[in-house]
Amino acid sequence: MTLGQIFHATALRNAHKAAIHFCGESITYSELDRRARELAQTLLAQGLHPGDRVGLHSTNSVEAVTVLLACFYSGLICVPINVRLKAHEIAYILGHSQPRVCFSHPNLAPLTSDAVKETALTIPVHSALPAAESPGAPLPELRPETLAAILYTSGTTARPKGVTHSHASLIGTAATMWPTGIAEGSTMIVAVPLMHASGLTASVVPGLLAGATLAMLPVFDPGVMLDHIERYRCTWGLGLPAMMLAAANEQERQPRDVSSLRAWVAGGDAVPIALQSRFQSLFGIPLLEAIAMTESLIIAWNRPGAIRPGSVGTASDGVELRVLSLTGAPLPDGETGELAVRGPANFIAYWNDPAATANALQDGWLLTGDLARRDTDGYIWFAGRRKEIIIRAGSNISPQEVEEALYGHPAILEVGVIGMPHPVYTEEVVACVSLREGRAAGAAELRDFARQRLADYKVPERFVFLPALPKGLTGKVQRRALKDLAR
């Protein structure tokens, strides 16, 4: 089946049930289904064809979900865009994915339009859903292998890669999420952004395909989130550890009735054991630590009653895991190597990047680039990143992208960006800088310079000034040596 077929069947079965609670209003499954089908018909009537891309730049909203579902019905490919990106970062994604149209939240539409102007595209930017055209027109017959979404994520190169998912792989993702507690009787608190894989593939899509009710926030706010849990008697939640820390602080300050909660999945960063203990005492349920990637979600998780604190749990249902040596040979339990994944949620390819695809997907296995070991009971223990990616509060940051932005400053001779441990965000971004002779620049100036070119979460928290950056025999900057110098 396809995503549209499953959602339509779910909507018929739950016609009068609330699909989404949002900003004090509710929309039923039948109404959401009608809006999505009409938008799909409208976009096709306006000349778009299955396989065309549709940009989506929005905070969480019913309209954003409608665009997503319309793409599922029409065979169009949805391209969510992180709302924290700056114009030139958005322009890269638009130029790379080549959408035919872009939908944007009214508050973000000027930024989206500025980004379009930086590309060679001439596409409309809609800040509202268009009036229905051709209602009742037949929708195309799609196949499970039809592409459904391109999710952009920062890798170890200076530019983000477009992770493509098909109808089948997003259905596979939903199937790995359902055992965490998502079902027709669930009420899910959705405080993570729909523009991020955790919101789209781990929350909204599994919830709507299952027939759950989504209590959705426009943006994360710990107090508002707890109010929603209390008001709508939410049973399931998902969040990054930094979000959970903020929620724990808020619950301690002003307790809400959260007794309806039955499960909470935490991932994106390592979940400190102290936070797990504190969350359990304040919310009455454990944090179910998981590991996931935009390319495959969720890979492994800690099941209720079988939690092993410090681990990321055991393989999700239908998912196979291997730990590989540097030569690609499977390693026995207890040894550390690269984690490889094979399962129904694996992505299809990187958009227009066959070389990166070939490196990541080999004989049906996804090479994650993460180092891990598996114990004799099947629990996975994360052991670091083979990639140099920095993970700050659940967001992937490419060191090379930050370096590229900073190299635009005339005073900088060399720069090396690394991630350093942080008690709240897992890692902070640190830039090690060597200045040109006779030039001066302080941390505040460089931070402001970076902020004009990068999303705020990518801007270095610290700058370390060095006379020269340490290099190896080949002239490559040694990031491990930088970590020692930055301590």
CSV table of C-alpha atoms in Angstrom, one decimal:
chain,number,residue,atom,x,y,z
A,1,MET,CA,0.0,0.0,0.0
A,2,THR,CA,1.0,3.7,-0.2
A,3,LEU,CA,0.9,6.4,2.4
A,4,GLY,CA,-2.3,7.9,0.9
A,5,GLN,CA,-4.1,4.6,0.8
A,6,ILE,CA,-3.3,3.9,4.4
A,7,PHE,CA,-4.2,7.4,5.6
A,8,HIS,CA,-7.5,7.4,3.7
A,9,ALA,CA,-8.5,4.0,5.2
A,10,THR,CA,-7.6,5.3,8.7
A,11,ALA,CA,-9.6,8.5,8.1
A,12,LEU,CA,-12.7,6.5,7.0
A,13,ARG,CA,-12.4,4.4,10.1
A,14,ASN,CA,-11.9,7.4,12.4
A,15,ALA,CA,-14.0,10.0,10.5
A,16,HIS,CA,-15.4,12.0,13.4
A,17,LYS,CA,-12.4,11.6,15.7
A,18,ALA,CA,-9.9,14.5,16.3
A,19,ALA,CA,-6.8,14.0,14.2
A,20,ILE,CA,-5.1,17.1,15.4
A,21,HIS,CA,-5.5,19.5,18.4
A,22,PHE,CA,-3.7,22.7,17.5
A,23,CYS,CA,-3.8,26.2,19.1
A,24,GLY,CA,-7.1,25.5,20.9
A,25,GLU,CA,-8.9,24.1,17.8
A,26,SER,CA,-9.4,20.6,16.6
A,27,ILE,CA,-9.7,19.0,13.1
A,28,THR,CA,-11.3,15.6,12.5
A,29,TYR,CA,-9.8,12.9,10.4
A,30,SER,CA,-12.5,13.3,7.8
A,31,GLU,CA,-11.9,17.1,7.4
A,32,LEU,CA,-8.1,16.6,7.3
A,33,ASP,CA,-8.5,13.9,4.7
A,34,ARG,CA,-10.8,16.2,2.6
A,35,ARG,CA,-8.4,19.1,2.7
A,36,ALA,CA,-5.4,17.0,1.8
A,37,ARG,CA,-7.2,15.3,-1.1
A,38,GLU,CA,-8.4,18.7,-2.4
A,39,LEU,CA,-5.0,20.2,-2.2
A,40,ALA,CA,-3.5,17.2,-4.1
A,41,GLN,CA,-6.1,17.7,-6.8
A,42,THR,CA,-5.4,21.4,-6.9
A,43,LEU,CA,-1.7,21.1,-7.3
A,44,LEU,CA,-2.1,18.6,-10.1
A,45,ALA,CA,-4.7,20.8,-11.8
A,46,GLN,CA,-2.1,23.7,-11.7
A,47,GLY,CA,0.3,21.7,-13.7
A,48,LEU,CA,2.4,19.8,-11.2
A,49,HIS,CA,3.1,16.1,-11.9
A,50,PRO,CA,4.0,13.1,-9.8
A,51,GLY,CA,7.7,13.3,-9.0
A,52,ASP,CA,7.8,17.1,-8.9
A,53,ARG,CA,9.1,18.5,-5.6
A,54,VAL,CA,7.2,20.8,-3.2
A,55,GLY,CA,9.1,22.9,-0.7
A,56,LEU,CA,7.6,23.2,2.8
A,57,HIS,CA,9.1,25.9,5.1
A,58,SER,CA,6.9,26.1,8.2
A,59,THR,CA,6.6,25.8,11.9
A,60,ASN,CA,4.2,23.1,13.0
A,61,SER,CA,0.7,23.8,11.7
A,62,VAL,CA,-2.4,22.0,10.4
A,63,GLU,CA,-1.6,23.6,7.0
A,64,ALA,CA,1.9,22.0,7.0
A,65,VAL,CA,0.4,18.6,7.7
A,66,THR,CA,-2.1,19.1,4.9
A,67,VAL,CA,0.7,19.9,2.4
A,68,LEU,CA,2.5,16.7,3.5
A,69,LEU,CA,-0.5,14.5,3.1
A,70,ALA,CA,-1.4,16.2,-0.2
A,71,CYS,CA,2.1,15.1,-1.5
A,72,PHE,CA,1.4,11.6,-0.3
A,73,TYR,CA,-1.9,11.6,-2.3
A,74,SER,CA,-0.5,13.2,-5.5
A,75,GLY,CA,2.8,11.5,-5.9
A,76,LEU,CA,4.6,14.9,-5.4
A,77,ILE,CA,7.8,14.8,-3.3
A,78,CYS,CA,7.7,16.9,-0.1
A,79,VAL,CA,10.9,18.8,0.8
A,80,PRO,CA,10.7,20.1,4.4
A,81,ILE,CA,13.0,23.0,5.2
A,82,ASN,CA,14.4,23.6,8.7
A,83,VAL,CA,12.9,26.9,10.0
A,84,ARG,CA,16.2,27.8,11.7
A,85,LEU,CA,18.1,28.1,8.4
A,86,LYS,CA,19.2,31.4,6.9
A,87,ALA,CA,18.3,32.6,3.4
A,88,HIS,CA,21.4,31.3,1.6
A,89,GLU,CA,21.2,27.9,3.4
A,90,ILE,CA,17.6,27.6,2.3
A,91,ALA,CA,18.6,28.7,-1.2
A,92,TYR,CA,21.0,25.7,-1.4
A,93,ILE,CA,18.3,23.2,-0.5
A,94,LEU,CA,15.9,24.8,-3.1
A,95,GLY,CA,18.6,24.9,-5.8
A,96,HIS,CA,19.5,21.3,-5.1
A,97,SER,CA,16.0,19.8,-4.9
A,98,GLN,CA,14.5,22.1,-7.6
A,99,PRO,CA,10.9,22.4,-6.3
A,100,ARG,CA,8.0,23.6,-8.5
A,101,VAL,CA,6.3,25.4,-5.7
A,102,CYS,CA,7.0,26.3,-2.1
A,103,PHE,CA,4.6,26.6,0.8
A,104,SER,CA,5.7,28.8,3.7
A,105,HIS,CA,4.3,29.9,7.0
A,106,PRO,CA,3.2,33.5,6.8
A,107,ASN,CA,5.9,34.6,9.3
A,108,LEU,CA,8.5,32.8,7.2
A,109,ALA,CA,7.3,33.7,3.7
A,110,PRO,CA,9.6,36.8,3.3
A,111,LEU,CA,12.6,34.7,4.2
A,112,THR,CA,11.6,31.9,1.8
A,113,SER,CA,11.1,34.5,-1.0
A,114,ASP,CA,14.6,36.0,-0.3
A,115,ALA,CA,16.0,32.5,-0.6
A,116,VAL,CA,14.2,31.9,-3.9
A,117,LYS,CA,15.8,35.1,-5.2
A,118,GLU,CA,19.2,33.7,-4.5
A,119,THR,CA,18.5,30.7,-6.9
A,120,ALA,CA,17.8,30.5,-10.6
A,121,LEU,CA,14.3,29.3,-9.8
A,122,THR,CA,11.1,31.2,-10.6
A,123,ILE,CA,8.6,29.5,-8.4
A,124,PRO,CA,5.6,30.7,-6.4
A,125,VAL,CA,5.8,30.9,-2.6
A,126,HIS,CA,2.4,30.4,-1.0
A,127,SER,CA,1.8,31.6,2.6
A,128,ALA,CA,-1.7,30.1,2.5
A,129,LEU,CA,-3.3,27.0,0.9
A,130,PRO,CA,-4.8,27.8,-2.5
A,131,ALA,CA,-8.5,27.6,-3.2
A,132,ALA,CA,-9.6,24.2,-4.3
A,133,GLU,CA,-9.6,23.3,-8.0
A,134,SER,CA,-10.9,20.2,-9.7
A,135,PRO,CA,-12.4,18.7,-6.5
A,136,GLY,CA,-13.3,15.1,-7.1
A,137,ALA,CA,-10.7,14.7,-9.9
A,138,PRO,CA,-9.0,11.3,-9.9
A,139,LEU,CA,-5.7,11.0,-8.1
A,140,PRO,CA,-2.8,9.1,-9.7
A,141,GLU,CA,-2.2,5.5,-8.9
A,142,LEU,CA,1.1,5.3,-7.0
A,143,ARG,CA,3.4,2.4,-6.1
A,144,PRO,CA,5.1,1.8,-2.7
A,145,GLU,CA,8.5,2.6,-4.3
A,146,THR,CA,7.3,6.1,-5.3
A,147,LEU,CA,9.4,8.7,-3.6
A,148,ALA,CA,7.5,10.7,-0.9
A,149,ALA,CA,10.0,13.0,0.7
A,150,ILE,CA,13.5,14.5,0.6
A,151,LEU,CA,14.8,15.2,4.1
A,152,TYR,CA,17.9,17.4,4.2
A,153,THR,CA,20.5,16.7,6.9
A,154,SER,CA,24.0,17.9,7.5
A,155,GLY,CA,26.7,15.2,6.9
A,156,THR,CA,30.4,15.3,7.0
A,157,THR,CA,30.7,17.4,3.9
A,158,ALA,CA,30.2,21.2,3.7
A,159,ARG,CA,26.7,20.8,2.1
A,160,PRO,CA,23.7,19.0,3.5
A,161,LYS,CA,22.6,15.8,1.7
A,162,GLY,CA,19.0,15.1,0.6
A,163,VAL,CA,17.8,11.8,2.2
A,164,THR,CA,15.1,10.3,0.0
A,165,HIS,CA,12.3,8.2,1.4
A,166,SER,CA,9.7,6.3,-0.5
A,167,HIS,CA,6.1,5.5,0.5
A,168,ALA,CA,7.4,2.0,1.5
A,169,SER,CA,10.3,3.3,3.6
A,170,LEU,CA,8.1,5.8,5.5
A,171,ILE,CA,5.6,3.1,6.1
A,172,GLY,CA,8.5,1.0,7.4
A,173,THR,CA,9.5,3.9,9.7
A,174,ALA,CA,5.9,4.0,11.0
A,175,ALA,CA,6.0,0.3,11.7
A,176,THR,CA,9.2,0.6,13.7
A,177,MET,CA,7.6,3.4,15.8
A,178,TRP,CA,4.2,1.8,16.5
A,179,PRO,CA,5.5,-0.6,19.2
A,180,THR,CA,6.7,2.4,21.2
A,181,GLY,CA,3.1,3.0,22.1
A,182,ILE,CA,1.5,4.7,19.0
A,183,ALA,CA,-1.9,3.2,18.3
A,184,GLU,CA,-5.5,4.2,17.4
A,185,GLY,CA,-6.2,5.0,21.1
A,186,SER,CA,-3.1,7.1,21.6
A,187,THR,CA,-3.0,10.8,22.1
A,188,MET,CA,0.5,12.1,21.1
A,189,ILE,CA,2.1,15.3,22.2
A,190,VAL,CA,4.0,16.6,19.2
A,191,ALA,CA,6.4,19.3,20.3
A,192,VAL,CA,9.3,18.4,17.9
A,193,PRO,CA,9.3,20.2,14.5
A,194,LEU,CA,7.6,18.7,11.6
A,195,MET,CA,10.4,20.0,9.4
A,196,HIS,CA,12.8,17.6,11.2
A,197,ALA,CA,12.9,13.8,10.8
A,198,SER,CA,11.9,13.3,14.4
A,199,GLY,CA,8.7,15.3,13.9
A,200,LEU,CA,7.8,14.0,10.4
A,201,THR,CA,8.8,10.4,10.3
A,202,ALA,CA,8.8,9.5,14.0
A,203,SER,CA,5.7,11.4,15.2
A,204,VAL,CA,3.3,12.8,12.6
A,205,VAL,CA,3.4,10.1,10.0
A,206,PRO,CA,3.2,7.1,12.4
A,207,GLY,CA,0.5,8.8,14.4
A,208,LEU,CA,-1.8,9.7,11.5
A,209,LEU,CA,-1.4,6.3,9.8
A,210,ALA,CA,-2.3,4.6,13.1
A,211,GLY,CA,-5.3,6.8,13.8
A,212,ALA,CA,-3.9,8.5,16.9
A,213,THR,CA,-4.7,12.0,18.0
A,214,LEU,CA,-1.9,14.6,17.7
A,215,ALA,CA,-1.8,17.4,20.3
A,216,MET,CA,0.6,19.6,18.3
A,217,LEU,CA,2.5,22.7,19.4
A,218,PRO,CA,3.6,25.4,16.9
A,219,VAL,CA,7.1,25.4,18.5
A,220,PHE,CA,8.5,23.8,21.6
A,221,ASP,CA,7.8,25.4,24.9
A,222,PRO,CA,8.1,23.3,28.0
A,223,GLY,CA,5.2,24.9,29.9
A,224,VAL,CA,2.9,24.8,26.9
A,225,MET,CA,3.8,21.2,26.3
A,226,LEU,CA,3.0,20.2,29.9
A,227,ASP,CA,-0.3,22.1,29.7
A,228,HIS,CA,-1.2,20.2,26.5
A,229,ILE,CA,-0.3,16.9,28.2
A,230,GLU,CA,-2.6,17.7,31.1
A,231,ARG,CA,-5.5,19.2,28.9
A,232,TYR,CA,-5.6,16.4,26.3
A,233,ARG,CA,-4.5,13.5,28.5
A,234,CYS,CA,-1.6,12.7,26.3
A,235,THR,CA,-0.3,9.1,26.4
A,236,TRP,CA,2.9,9.3,24.3
A,237,GLY,CA,5.7,11.7,23.7
A,238,LEU,CA,9.0,12.1,22.0
A,239,GLY,CA,11.8,14.6,22.5
A,240,LEU,CA,15.4,15.4,22.5
A,241,PRO,CA,17.3,15.2,25.9
A,242,ALA,CA,17.6,19.0,26.0
A,243,MET,CA,13.8,19.2,25.7
A,244,MET,CA,13.4,16.7,28.4
A,245,LEU,CA,15.7,18.6,30.7
A,246,ALA,CA,13.6,21.8,30.1
A,247,ALA,CA,10.4,19.8,30.7
A,248,ALA,CA,11.8,18.3,34.0
A,249,ASN,CA,12.7,21.8,35.2
A,250,GLU,CA,9.3,23.1,34.4
A,251,GLN,CA,7.5,20.2,36.0
A,252,GLU,CA,9.6,20.7,39.1
A,253,ARG,CA,8.7,24.4,39.2
A,254,GLN,CA,5.0,24.0,38.4
A,255,PRO,CA,3.8,20.4,38.5
A,256,ARG,CA,1.0,19.4,36.0
A,257,ASP,CA,-1.1,16.3,36.0
A,258,VAL,CA,0.9,14.0,33.6
A,259,SER,CA,-0.5,10.7,34.9
A,260,SER,CA,-1.9,9.9,31.5
A,261,LEU,CA,1.5,9.4,30.0
A,262,ARG,CA,2.4,5.8,29.2
A,263,ALA,CA,5.6,6.1,27.0
A,264,TRP,CA,8.2,8.7,26.2
A,265,VAL,CA,10.9,8.1,23.6
A,266,ALA,CA,14.1,10.1,23.8
A,267,GLY,CA,16.8,10.3,21.2
A,268,GLY,CA,18.9,12.5,18.9
A,269,ASP,CA,21.6,12.8,21.7
A,270,ALA,CA,22.9,10.6,24.4
A,271,VAL,CA,20.4,10.7,27.3
A,272,PRO,CA,22.3,11.2,30.6
A,273,ILE,CA,21.5,8.5,33.2
A,274,ALA,CA,20.9,11.3,35.7
A,275,LEU,CA,18.2,12.8,33.5
A,276,GLN,CA,16.6,9.4,33.0
A,277,SER,CA,16.3,9.0,36.8
A,278,ARG,CA,15.0,12.6,37.3
A,279,PHE,CA,12.4,12.2,34.5
A,280,GLN,CA,11.2,8.9,36.0
A,281,SER,CA,10.7,10.5,39.4
A,282,LEU,CA,8.8,13.6,38.0
A,283,PHE,CA,6.7,12.0,35.3
A,284,GLY,CA,6.2,8.5,36.6
A,285,ILE,CA,7.4,6.8,33.4
A,286,PRO,CA,10.9,5.9,32.1
A,287,LEU,CA,12.6,7.7,29.2
A,288,LEU,CA,13.0,5.1,26.4
A,289,GLU,CA,16.3,6.0,25.0
A,290,ALA,CA,16.6,5.2,21.2
A,291,ILE,CA,19.0,5.6,18.4
A,292,ALA,CA,17.9,6.8,14.9
A,293,MET,CA,19.1,8.5,11.8
A,294,THR,CA,17.3,10.5,9.1
A,295,GLU,CA,18.4,7.6,6.9
A,296,SER,CA,16.7,5.0,9.1
A,297,LEU,CA,14.4,5.4,12.0
A,298,ILE,CA,14.3,4.0,14.6
A,299,ILE,CA,17.2,1.6,14.7
A,300,ALA,CA,17.1,0.5,18.3
A,301,TRP,CA,15.3,1.4,21.5
A,302,ASN,CA,14.9,0.5,25.1
A,303,ARG,CA,11.6,-1.3,25.7
A,304,PRO,CA,9.6,-0.7,28.9
A,305,GLY,CA,10.5,-3.3,31.5
A,306,ALA,CA,13.7,-4.1,29.7
A,307,ILE,CA,15.7,-0.8,29.9
A,308,ARG,CA,19.4,-1.0,30.2
A,309,PRO,CA,20.5,2.6,31.2
A,310,GLY,CA,23.4,3.8,29.1
A,311,SER,CA,22.6,1.7,26.1
A,312,VAL,CA,20.4,2.7,23.2
A,313,GLY,CA,18.4,-0.6,23.5
A,314,THR,CA,17.9,-3.5,21.2
A,315,ALA,CA,17.1,-3.6,17.5
A,316,SER,CA,13.6,-2.4,16.4
A,317,ASP,CA,11.1,-4.9,15.1
A,318,GLY,CA,12.1,-6.0,11.7
A,319,VAL,CA,15.5,-4.4,11.8
A,320,GLU,CA,18.8,-6.2,11.6
A,321,LEU,CA,22.0,-4.8,13.1
A,322,ARG,CA,25.7,-5.6,12.5
A,323,VAL,CA,28.9,-4.3,14.0
A,324,LEU,CA,31.5,-4.2,11.4
A,325,SER,CA,35.3,-3.9,11.4
A,326,LEU,CA,37.2,-1.3,9.3
A,327,THR,CA,37.3,-3.9,6.5
A,328,GLY,CA,33.5,-4.5,6.6
A,329,ALA,CA,33.7,-7.9,8.3
A,330,PRO,CA,31.1,-8.6,11.1
A,331,LEU,CA,32.5,-8.4,14.6
A,332,PRO,CA,31.5,-10.6,17.5
A,333,ASP,CA,29.5,-9.3,20.4
A,334,GLY,CA,31.6,-7.1,22.8
A,335,GLU,CA,33.8,-5.6,20.1
A,336,THR,CA,33.5,-2.0,18.9
A,337,GLY,CA,33.0,-1.2,15.2
A,338,GLU,CA,30.8,0.6,12.8
A,339,LEU,CA,27.1,0.0,13.2
A,340,ALA,CA,25.3,-1.2,10.1
A,341,VAL,CA,21.5,-1.4,9.6
A,342,ARG,CA,19.2,-3.3,7.4
A,343,GLY,CA,15.4,-2.9,7.7
A,344,PRO,CA,12.2,-1.6,6.2
A,345,ALA,CA,12.9,2.1,7.2
A,346,ASN,CA,16.2,2.4,5.3
A,347,PHE,CA,16.3,5.4,3.0
A,348,ILE,CA,16.4,5.0,-0.8
A,349,ALA,CA,19.3,7.2,-1.9
A,350,TYR,CA,20.8,10.6,-1.5
A,351,TRP,CA,19.2,13.0,-3.9
A,352,ASN,CA,21.4,13.5,-7.0
A,353,ASP,CA,24.4,12.1,-5.1
A,354,PRO,CA,25.2,8.5,-6.3
A,355,ALA,CA,28.7,8.5,-4.8
A,356,ALA,CA,27.5,9.3,-1.3
A,357,THR,CA,24.7,6.7,-1.8
A,358,ALA,CA,27.1,4.0,-2.8
A,359,ASN,CA,29.3,4.8,0.3
A,360,ALA,CA,26.3,4.6,2.6
A,361,LEU,CA,24.3,1.7,1.2
A,362,GLN,CA,26.1,-1.5,0.5
A,363,ASP,CA,24.3,-4.8,-0.3
A,364,GLY,CA,21.1,-3.5,1.4
A,365,TRP,CA,23.0,-2.4,4.5
A,366,LEU,CA,23.2,1.2,5.7
A,367,LEU,CA,26.6,2.1,7.1
A,368,THR,CA,25.8,4.6,9.8
A,369,GLY,CA,29.3,5.9,10.4
A,370,ASP,CA,28.6,5.5,14.2
A,371,LEU,CA,30.8,3.3,16.4
A,372,ALA,CA,29.1,0.9,18.7
A,373,ARG,CA,29.3,-2.5,20.4
A,374,ARG,CA,26.6,-5.1,21.0
A,375,ASP,CA,26.5,-7.0,24.2
A,376,THR,CA,25.5,-10.7,24.5
A,377,ASP,CA,21.9,-9.7,25.2
A,378,GLY,CA,21.6,-7.7,22.0
A,379,TYR,CA,21.8,-4.2,23.6
A,380,ILE,CA,23.7,-1.6,21.6
A,381,TRP,CA,26.2,0.7,23.3
A,382,PHE,CA,27.1,3.8,21.4
A,383,ALA,CA,30.9,4.4,21.3
A,384,GLY,CA,31.4,7.6,19.3
A,385,ARG,CA,31.2,8.8,15.8
A,386,ARG,CA,33.3,7.7,12.9
A,387,LYS,CA,32.1,10.8,11.1
A,388,GLU,CA,33.2,14.2,12.3
A,389,ILE,CA,29.7,15.5,12.6
A,390,ILE,CA,28.8,17.5,15.7
A,391,ILE,CA,25.5,16.8,17.3
A,392,ARG,CA,24.2,19.8,19.3
A,393,ALA,CA,20.8,19.4,21.0
A,394,GLY,CA,19.7,16.8,18.4
A,395,SER,CA,20.8,18.8,15.4
A,396,ASN,CA,23.6,17.6,13.1
A,397,ILE,CA,26.2,20.2,12.3
A,398,SER,CA,28.9,19.8,9.7
A,399,PRO,CA,32.2,21.2,10.8
A,400,GLN,CA,33.1,22.0,7.2
A,401,GLU,CA,30.0,24.0,6.7
A,402,VAL,CA,30.8,26.2,9.7
A,403,GLU,CA,34.4,26.5,8.6
A,404,GLU,CA,33.3,27.5,5.1
A,405,ALA,CA,31.2,30.3,6.6
A,406,LEU,CA,34.0,31.6,8.9
A,407,TYR,CA,36.6,31.5,6.1
A,408,GLY,CA,34.7,34.4,4.6
A,409,HIS,CA,36.1,36.7,7.3
A,410,PRO,CA,39.1,38.6,6.1
A,411,ALA,CA,41.1,38.2,9.4
A,412,ILE,CA,40.9,34.4,9.4
A,413,LEU,CA,43.9,32.5,8.0
A,414,GLU,CA,42.8,29.0,9.2
A,415,VAL,CA,39.9,27.6,11.1
A,416,GLY,CA,39.1,24.1,12.4
A,417,VAL,CA,35.7,23.4,13.9
A,418,ILE,CA,35.1,20.6,16.5
A,419,GLY,CA,32.5,19.5,18.9
A,420,MET,CA,33.3,19.5,22.6
A,421,PRO,CA,31.3,17.9,25.4
A,422,HIS,CA,28.5,20.0,26.9
A,423,PRO,CA,26.4,19.1,30.0
A,424,VAL,CA,23.1,20.1,28.4
A,425,TYR,CA,23.5,20.0,24.6
A,426,THR,CA,25.8,16.9,24.4
A,427,GLU,CA,28.2,18.9,22.3
A,428,GLU,CA,29.1,22.6,21.8
A,429,VAL,CA,30.5,24.0,18.6
A,430,VAL,CA,34.1,25.3,19.1
A,431,ALA,CA,36.1,27.1,16.4
A,432,CYS,CA,39.9,27.0,16.6
A,433,VAL,CA,41.2,30.0,14.7
A,434,SER,CA,44.5,31.2,13.4
A,435,LEU,CA,44.5,34.9,12.3
A,436,ARG,CA,46.3,36.5,9.4
A,437,GLU,CA,49.4,38.4,10.3
A,438,GLY,CA,48.6,42.0,11.2
A,439,ARG,CA,44.9,41.4,11.4
A,440,ALA,CA,42.8,41.3,14.6
A,441,ALA,CA,39.3,39.9,15.4
A,442,GLY,CA,37.8,38.9,18.7
A,443,ALA,CA,35.3,36.2,19.5
A,444,ALA,CA,32.3,38.5,19.6
A,445,GLU,CA,33.1,39.8,16.1
A,446,LEU,CA,33.6,36.4,14.6
A,447,ARG,CA,30.4,35.1,16.3
A,448,ASP,CA,28.4,37.9,14.8
A,449,PHE,CA,30.0,37.3,11.4
A,450,ALA,CA,29.0,33.6,11.6
A,451,ARG,CA,25.5,34.4,12.8
A,452,GLN,CA,24.8,36.3,9.6
A,453,ARG,CA,25.6,33.3,7.6
A,454,LEU,CA,24.5,30.3,9.6
A,455,ALA,CA,21.5,29.1,11.5
A,456,ASP,CA,21.9,30.1,15.2
A,457,TYR,CA,22.4,26.5,16.4
A,458,LYS,CA,25.5,26.2,14.1
A,459,VAL,CA,27.2,29.3,15.4
A,460,PRO,CA,30.3,28.5,17.6
A,461,GLU,CA,29.8,28.9,21.3
A,462,ARG,CA,33.6,29.3,21.8
A,463,PHE,CA,36.5,30.5,19.8
A,464,VAL,CA,40.0,29.3,20.6
A,465,PHE,CA,42.8,31.5,19.1
A,466,LEU,CA,46.0,29.6,18.1
A,467,PRO,CA,49.2,30.8,16.3
A,468,ALA,CA,48.7,27.9,13.9
A,469,LEU,CA,46.5,24.8,13.6
A,470,PRO,CA,48.1,21.4,14.1
A,471,LYS,CA,48.4,19.3,10.9
A,472,GLY,CA,49.4,15.9,9.9
A,473,LEU,CA,51.9,14.8,7.3
A,474,THR,CA,49.4,15.4,4.5
A,475,GLY,CA,48.6,18.9,5.7
A,476,LYS,CA,45.2,18.0,7.0
A,477,VAL,CA,44.1,19.7,10.2
A,478,GLN,CA,44.2,17.2,13.1
A,479,ARG,CA,40.8,17.5,14.9
A,480,ARG,CA,41.9,15.3,17.7
A,481,ALA,CA,44.8,17.6,18.5
A,482,LEU,CA,42.3,20.5,18.4
A,483,LYS,CA,40.2,18.9,21.0
A,484,ASP,CA,43.2,18.7,23.3
A,485,LEU,CA,44.0,22.3,22.7
A,486,ALA,CA,40.4,23.4,23.3
A,487,ARG,CA,39.9,21.7,26.7
